[in-house]
Amino acid sequence: EVRLMESGGGLVQAGGSLRLSCAASGFTVDDYVIGWFRQAPGKEREGVACINRDAGRTFFANSVLGRFTIESDSARNVVYLQMNRLRPEDTAVYYCAATRDSSTYYPIELYYNYWGQGTQVTVSS
């Protein structure tokens, strides 16, 4: 059974950092495209970043480019989202998701089949 579990969320001041983890079970992260999404209160869920190890590609939304990084740890079967220079507008529930389709290069919700439950990130000003 494919399962994803996010962790690492919390409360941080603006300018601070957090590292989110997406722990996978039932599959190997290197064989899937892993995306990170977020949903702020009253807003639609949006794609933040994704990693396609098969293609050697990553993608970041403009809103986080230069502040967030994504990497996968094959040994631990975990994908990390490192978030630096956080802003109040980064406040949201963050989700990781996975797809087996190796032609996926963007964090577009429609393309992802498996989802975690989410972890809350709150950035205070």
Coordinates of N, CA and C in Angstrom, one line a residue:
E1 N 0.8 -1.2 0.0 CA 0.0 0.0 0.0 C 0.9 1.2 0.0
V2 N 0.6 2.1 -0.9 CA 1.4 3.4 -1.0 C 0.9 4.3 0.1
R3 N 1.8 4.8 0.9 CA 1.4 5.8 1.9 C 2.5 6.9 2.0
L4 N 2.0 8.1 2.3 CA 2.9 9.2 2.5 C 2.6 9.9 3.8
M5 N 3.6 10.3 4.5 CA 3.4 11.0 5.8 C 4.3 12.2 5.9
E6 N 3.7 13.4 6.1 CA 4.5 14.6 6.3 C 4.7 14.8 7.7
S7 N 5.8 15.5 8.0 CA 6.2 15.9 9.3 C 7.1 17.1 9.2
G8 N 7.3 17.8 10.3 CA 8.2 18.9 10.4 C 7.6 20.3 10.4
G9 N 6.3 20.3 10.3 CA 5.6 21.6 10.3 C 5.7 22.2 11.7
G10 N 5.3 23.5 11.8 CA 5.3 24.1 13.1 C 5.1 25.6 13.0
L11 N 5.4 26.3 14.1 CA 5.3 27.8 14.1 C 6.8 28.4 14.1
V12 N 7.0 29.3 13.2 CA 8.3 29.9 13.0 C 8.1 31.4 12.7
Q13 N 9.1 32.2 13.1 CA 9.0 33.6 12.9 C 9.4 33.9 11.4
A14 N 9.0 35.0 10.9 CA 9.4 35.4 9.5 C 10.9 35.5 9.4
G15 N 11.4 35.0 8.3 CA 12.9 34.9 8.2 C 13.5 33.6 8.6
G16 N 12.7 32.8 9.3 CA 13.2 31.5 9.8 C 13.1 30.4 8.8
S17 N 13.5 29.2 9.3 CA 13.5 28.0 8.4 C 12.8 26.9 9.0
L18 N 12.3 26.0 8.1 CA 11.8 24.7 8.6 C 12.2 23.7 7.5
R19 N 12.3 22.5 7.9 CA 12.5 21.4 7.0 C 11.3 20.4 7.1
L20 N 10.5 20.2 6.1 CA 9.5 19.3 6.0 C 10.0 17.9 5.5
S21 N 9.4 16.9 6.0 CA 9.8 15.5 5.6 C 8.5 14.9 5.0
C22 N 8.7 14.1 4.0 CA 7.7 13.3 3.4 C 8.2 11.8 3.4
A23 N 7.7 11.1 4.4 CA 8.2 9.7 4.5 C 7.3 8.8 3.7
A24 N 7.9 8.0 2.8 CA 7.1 7.1 1.9 C 7.2 5.7 2.4
S25 N 6.1 4.9 2.2 CA 6.1 3.5 2.5 C 5.3 2.8 1.4
G26 N 5.6 1.6 1.1 CA 4.9 0.9 0.0 C 5.5 1.1 -1.4
F27 N 6.5 2.0 -1.5 CA 7.1 2.3 -2.8 C 8.4 3.0 -2.5
T28 N 9.3 3.1 -3.5 CA 10.6 3.7 -3.4 C 10.5 5.1 -4.0
V29 N 10.9 6.1 -3.3 CA 10.7 7.5 -3.7 C 11.5 7.8 -5.0
D30 N 12.6 7.0 -5.2 CA 13.3 7.3 -6.4 C 12.6 6.8 -7.7
D31 N 11.6 6.0 -7.5 CA 10.8 5.5 -8.7 C 9.6 6.3 -9.0
Y32 N 9.3 7.3 -8.1 CA 8.1 8.2 -8.3 C 8.5 9.6 -8.4
V33 N 7.7 10.4 -8.9 CA 7.8 11.9 -8.8 C 7.1 12.3 -7.6
I34 N 7.8 13.1 -6.7 CA 7.2 13.6 -5.5 C 7.0 15.1 -5.6
G35 N 5.8 15.5 -5.2 CA 5.5 16.9 -5.3 C 5.1 17.4 -3.9
W36 N 5.4 18.7 -3.7 CA 4.9 19.4 -2.5 C 3.9 20.4 -2.9
F37 N 2.8 20.5 -2.1 CA 1.7 21.4 -2.3 C 1.4 22.1 -1.0
R38 N 0.6 23.2 -1.1 CA 0.2 23.9 0.1 C -1.2 24.5 -0.1
Q39 N -1.9 24.6 1.0 CA -3.2 25.2 1.0 C -3.4 26.2 2.1
A40 N -3.5 27.4 1.8 CA -3.7 28.4 2.8 C -5.2 28.6 3.1
P41 N -5.6 29.1 4.3 CA -7.0 29.2 4.6 C -7.7 30.1 3.5
G42 N -8.8 29.5 3.0 CA -9.6 30.3 2.1 C -9.1 30.3 0.6
K43 N -8.0 29.5 0.4 CA -7.4 29.5 -0.9 C -7.3 28.1 -1.5
E44 N -7.2 28.0 -2.8 CA -7.0 26.7 -3.4 C -5.6 26.1 -3.1
R45 N -5.5 24.8 -3.2 CA -4.2 24.2 -3.1 C -3.4 24.5 -4.3
E46 N -2.1 24.8 -4.0 CA -1.2 25.2 -5.1 C 0.1 24.3 -5.0
G47 N 0.7 24.1 -6.2 CA 1.9 23.4 -6.2 C 3.1 24.2 -5.8
V48 N 4.0 23.7 -5.0 CA 5.1 24.4 -4.5 C 6.4 24.0 -5.2
A49 N 6.6 22.7 -5.2 CA 7.9 22.1 -5.8 C 7.7 20.6 -6.1
C50 N 8.6 20.1 -6.9 CA 8.5 18.7 -7.2 C 9.9 18.2 -7.6
I51 N 10.1 16.9 -7.4 CA 11.4 16.3 -7.8 C 11.1 15.1 -8.6
N52 N 11.8 15.0 -9.7 CA 11.7 13.9 -10.6 C 13.1 13.3 -10.7
R53 N 13.4 12.3 -9.9 CA 14.7 11.7 -9.9 C 15.1 11.0 -11.2
D54 N 14.1 10.4 -11.8 CA 14.3 9.7 -13.1 C 14.9 10.6 -14.1
A55 N 14.3 11.9 -14.2 CA 14.8 12.8 -15.2 C 15.9 13.8 -14.6
G56 N 16.1 13.7 -13.4 CA 17.1 14.6 -12.8 C 16.7 16.0 -12.7
R57 N 15.4 16.2 -12.5 CA 14.8 17.6 -12.6 C 14.1 17.9 -11.3
T58 N 14.1 19.2 -11.0 CA 13.3 19.7 -9.9 C 12.6 21.0 -10.5
F59 N 11.5 21.3 -9.8 CA 10.7 22.5 -10.2 C 10.3 23.2 -8.9
F60 N 10.3 24.6 -9.0 CA 9.8 25.4 -7.9 C 8.9 26.5 -8.4
A61 N 7.8 26.7 -7.7 CA 6.9 27.8 -8.0 C 7.7 29.1 -7.8
N62 N 7.3 30.1 -8.6 CA 8.0 31.4 -8.5 C 8.0 32.0 -7.1
S63 N 6.9 31.7 -6.4 CA 6.7 32.3 -5.0 C 7.8 31.7 -4.0
V64 N 8.4 30.6 -4.3 CA 9.4 30.0 -3.4 C 10.7 29.8 -4.0
L65 N 10.9 30.1 -5.3 CA 12.1 30.0 -6.0 C 13.2 30.8 -5.3
G66 N 14.4 30.1 -5.0 CA 15.5 30.7 -4.3 C 15.4 30.7 -2.8
R67 N 14.2 30.2 -2.3 CA 14.1 30.1 -0.8 C 13.9 28.7 -0.4
F68 N 13.3 27.9 -1.2 CA 13.0 26.5 -0.9 C 13.9 25.6 -1.7
T69 N 14.2 24.4 -1.2 CA 14.9 23.4 -1.9 C 14.2 22.1 -1.7
I70 N 14.5 21.1 -2.5 CA 13.8 19.8 -2.4 C 14.9 18.8 -2.7
E71 N 14.9 17.7 -1.9 CA 15.9 16.6 -2.1 C 15.3 15.3 -1.6
S72 N 15.7 14.3 -2.2 CA 15.3 12.9 -1.7 C 16.4 12.2 -1.1
D73 N 16.1 11.4 -0.1 CA 17.1 10.6 0.6 C 16.7 9.1 0.3
S74 N 17.4 8.5 -0.6 CA 17.0 7.1 -1.0 C 17.2 6.2 0.2
A75 N 18.2 6.3 1.0 CA 18.4 5.4 2.1 C 17.3 5.4 3.1
R76 N 16.7 6.6 3.4 CA 15.6 6.7 4.3 C 14.3 6.7 3.6
N77 N 14.2 6.7 2.3 CA 13.0 6.8 1.5 C 12.1 8.0 1.9
V78 N 12.8 9.1 2.0 CA 12.1 10.4 2.5 C 12.5 11.5 1.5
V79 N 11.5 12.3 1.2 CA 11.8 13.6 0.4 C 11.6 14.8 1.4
Y80 N 12.6 15.7 1.3 CA 12.6 16.8 2.2 C 12.3 18.1 1.4
L81 N 11.6 19.0 2.1 CA 11.4 20.3 1.5 C 12.0 21.3 2.5
Q82 N 13.1 21.8 2.2 CA 13.8 22.8 3.0 C 13.3 24.2 2.7
M83 N 12.8 24.8 3.7 CA 12.1 26.2 3.5 C 12.9 27.2 4.3
N84 N 13.5 28.1 3.6 CA 14.3 29.2 4.2 C 13.7 30.5 4.0
R85 N 14.1 31.5 4.8 CA 13.6 32.9 4.6 C 12.1 32.9 4.5
L86 N 11.4 32.2 5.4 CA 10.0 32.1 5.4 C 9.3 33.4 5.6
R87 N 8.1 33.5 5.0 CA 7.3 34.7 5.0 C 5.9 34.4 5.6
P88 N 5.2 35.3 6.1 CA 3.8 35.0 6.6 C 3.0 34.4 5.5
E89 N 3.2 34.8 4.3 CA 2.3 34.3 3.2 C 2.7 32.8 2.9
D90 N 3.7 32.3 3.5 CA 4.0 30.8 3.4 C 3.1 30.0 4.3
T91 N 2.4 30.6 5.2 CA 1.5 29.9 6.1 C 0.5 29.1 5.4
A92 N 0.4 27.8 5.6 CA -0.5 26.9 4.9 C -0.3 25.5 5.5
V93 N -1.2 24.6 5.1 CA -1.0 23.2 5.3 C -0.3 22.7 4.1
Y94 N 0.8 22.0 4.4 CA 1.7 21.5 3.3 C 1.5 20.0 3.1
Y95 N 1.3 19.6 1.9 CA 1.1 18.2 1.6 C 2.2 17.7 0.6
C96 N 2.5 16.5 0.8 CA 3.3 15.8 -0.3 C 2.5 14.8 -1.0
A97 N 2.8 14.6 -2.3 CA 2.1 13.7 -3.1 C 3.0 13.0 -4.1
A98 N 2.5 11.9 -4.6 CA 3.4 11.1 -5.5 C 2.6 10.6 -6.7
T99 N 3.4 10.5 -7.8 CA 2.9 9.9 -9.0 C 3.9 9.0 -9.6
R100 N 3.5 7.9 -10.2 CA 4.4 6.9 -10.9 C 4.8 7.4 -12.3
D101 N 4.1 8.4 -12.8 CA 4.3 8.9 -14.1 C 5.6 9.7 -14.2
S102 N 6.6 9.1 -14.8 CA 7.9 9.8 -14.8 C 8.0 11.0 -15.8
S103 N 6.9 11.2 -16.6 CA 6.8 12.4 -17.5 C 6.3 13.6 -16.8
T104 N 6.1 13.5 -15.4 CA 5.6 14.6 -14.7 C 6.7 15.4 -14.2
Y105 N 6.7 16.7 -14.6 CA 7.8 17.6 -14.2 C 7.3 18.8 -13.4
Y106 N 6.0 18.9 -13.1 CA 5.5 20.0 -12.4 C 4.5 19.6 -11.3
P107 N 4.4 20.4 -10.3 CA 3.5 20.1 -9.2 C 2.1 20.6 -9.5
I108 N 1.5 19.8 -10.4 CA 0.1 20.1 -10.8 C -0.7 19.0 -10.2
E109 N -1.7 19.4 -9.4 CA -2.4 18.5 -8.5 C -3.0 17.3 -9.3
L110 N -3.5 17.6 -10.5 CA -4.2 16.6 -11.3 C -3.4 15.4 -11.5
Y111 N -2.1 15.5 -11.6 CA -1.1 14.5 -12.0 C -0.8 13.5 -10.9
Y112 N -1.1 13.8 -9.7 CA -0.6 13.1 -8.5 C -1.7 12.2 -8.0
N113 N -1.3 11.0 -7.7 CA -2.3 10.0 -7.3 C -2.4 9.7 -5.8
Y114 N -1.3 9.9 -5.1 CA -1.2 9.5 -3.7 C -0.8 10.8 -2.9
W115 N -1.5 10.9 -1.8 CA -1.4 12.1 -1.0 C -1.2 11.8 0.5
G116 N -0.4 12.7 1.1 CA -0.3 12.6 2.6 C -1.4 13.4 3.2
Q117 N -1.4 13.4 4.6 CA -2.5 14.1 5.3 C -2.2 15.6 5.6
G118 N -0.9 16.0 5.4 CA -0.6 17.4 5.5 C 0.0 17.7 6.9
T119 N 0.8 18.8 6.8 CA 1.4 19.3 8.1 C 1.3 20.8 8.1
Q120 N 0.9 21.4 9.2 CA 0.7 22.8 9.3 C 2.0 23.6 9.4
V121 N 2.1 24.6 8.6 CA 3.2 25.6 8.8 C 2.6 26.9 9.0
T122 N 3.1 27.6 10.1 CA 2.6 28.9 10.4 C 3.8 29.8 10.6
V123 N 3.8 30.9 9.8 CA 4.9 31.9 9.9 C 4.3 33.2 10.5
S124 N 4.9 33.6 11.6 CA 4.4 34.8 12.3 C 5.3 36.0 11.8
S125 N 4.6 37.1 11.8 CA 5.3 38.3 11.3 C 6.0 39.1 12.5

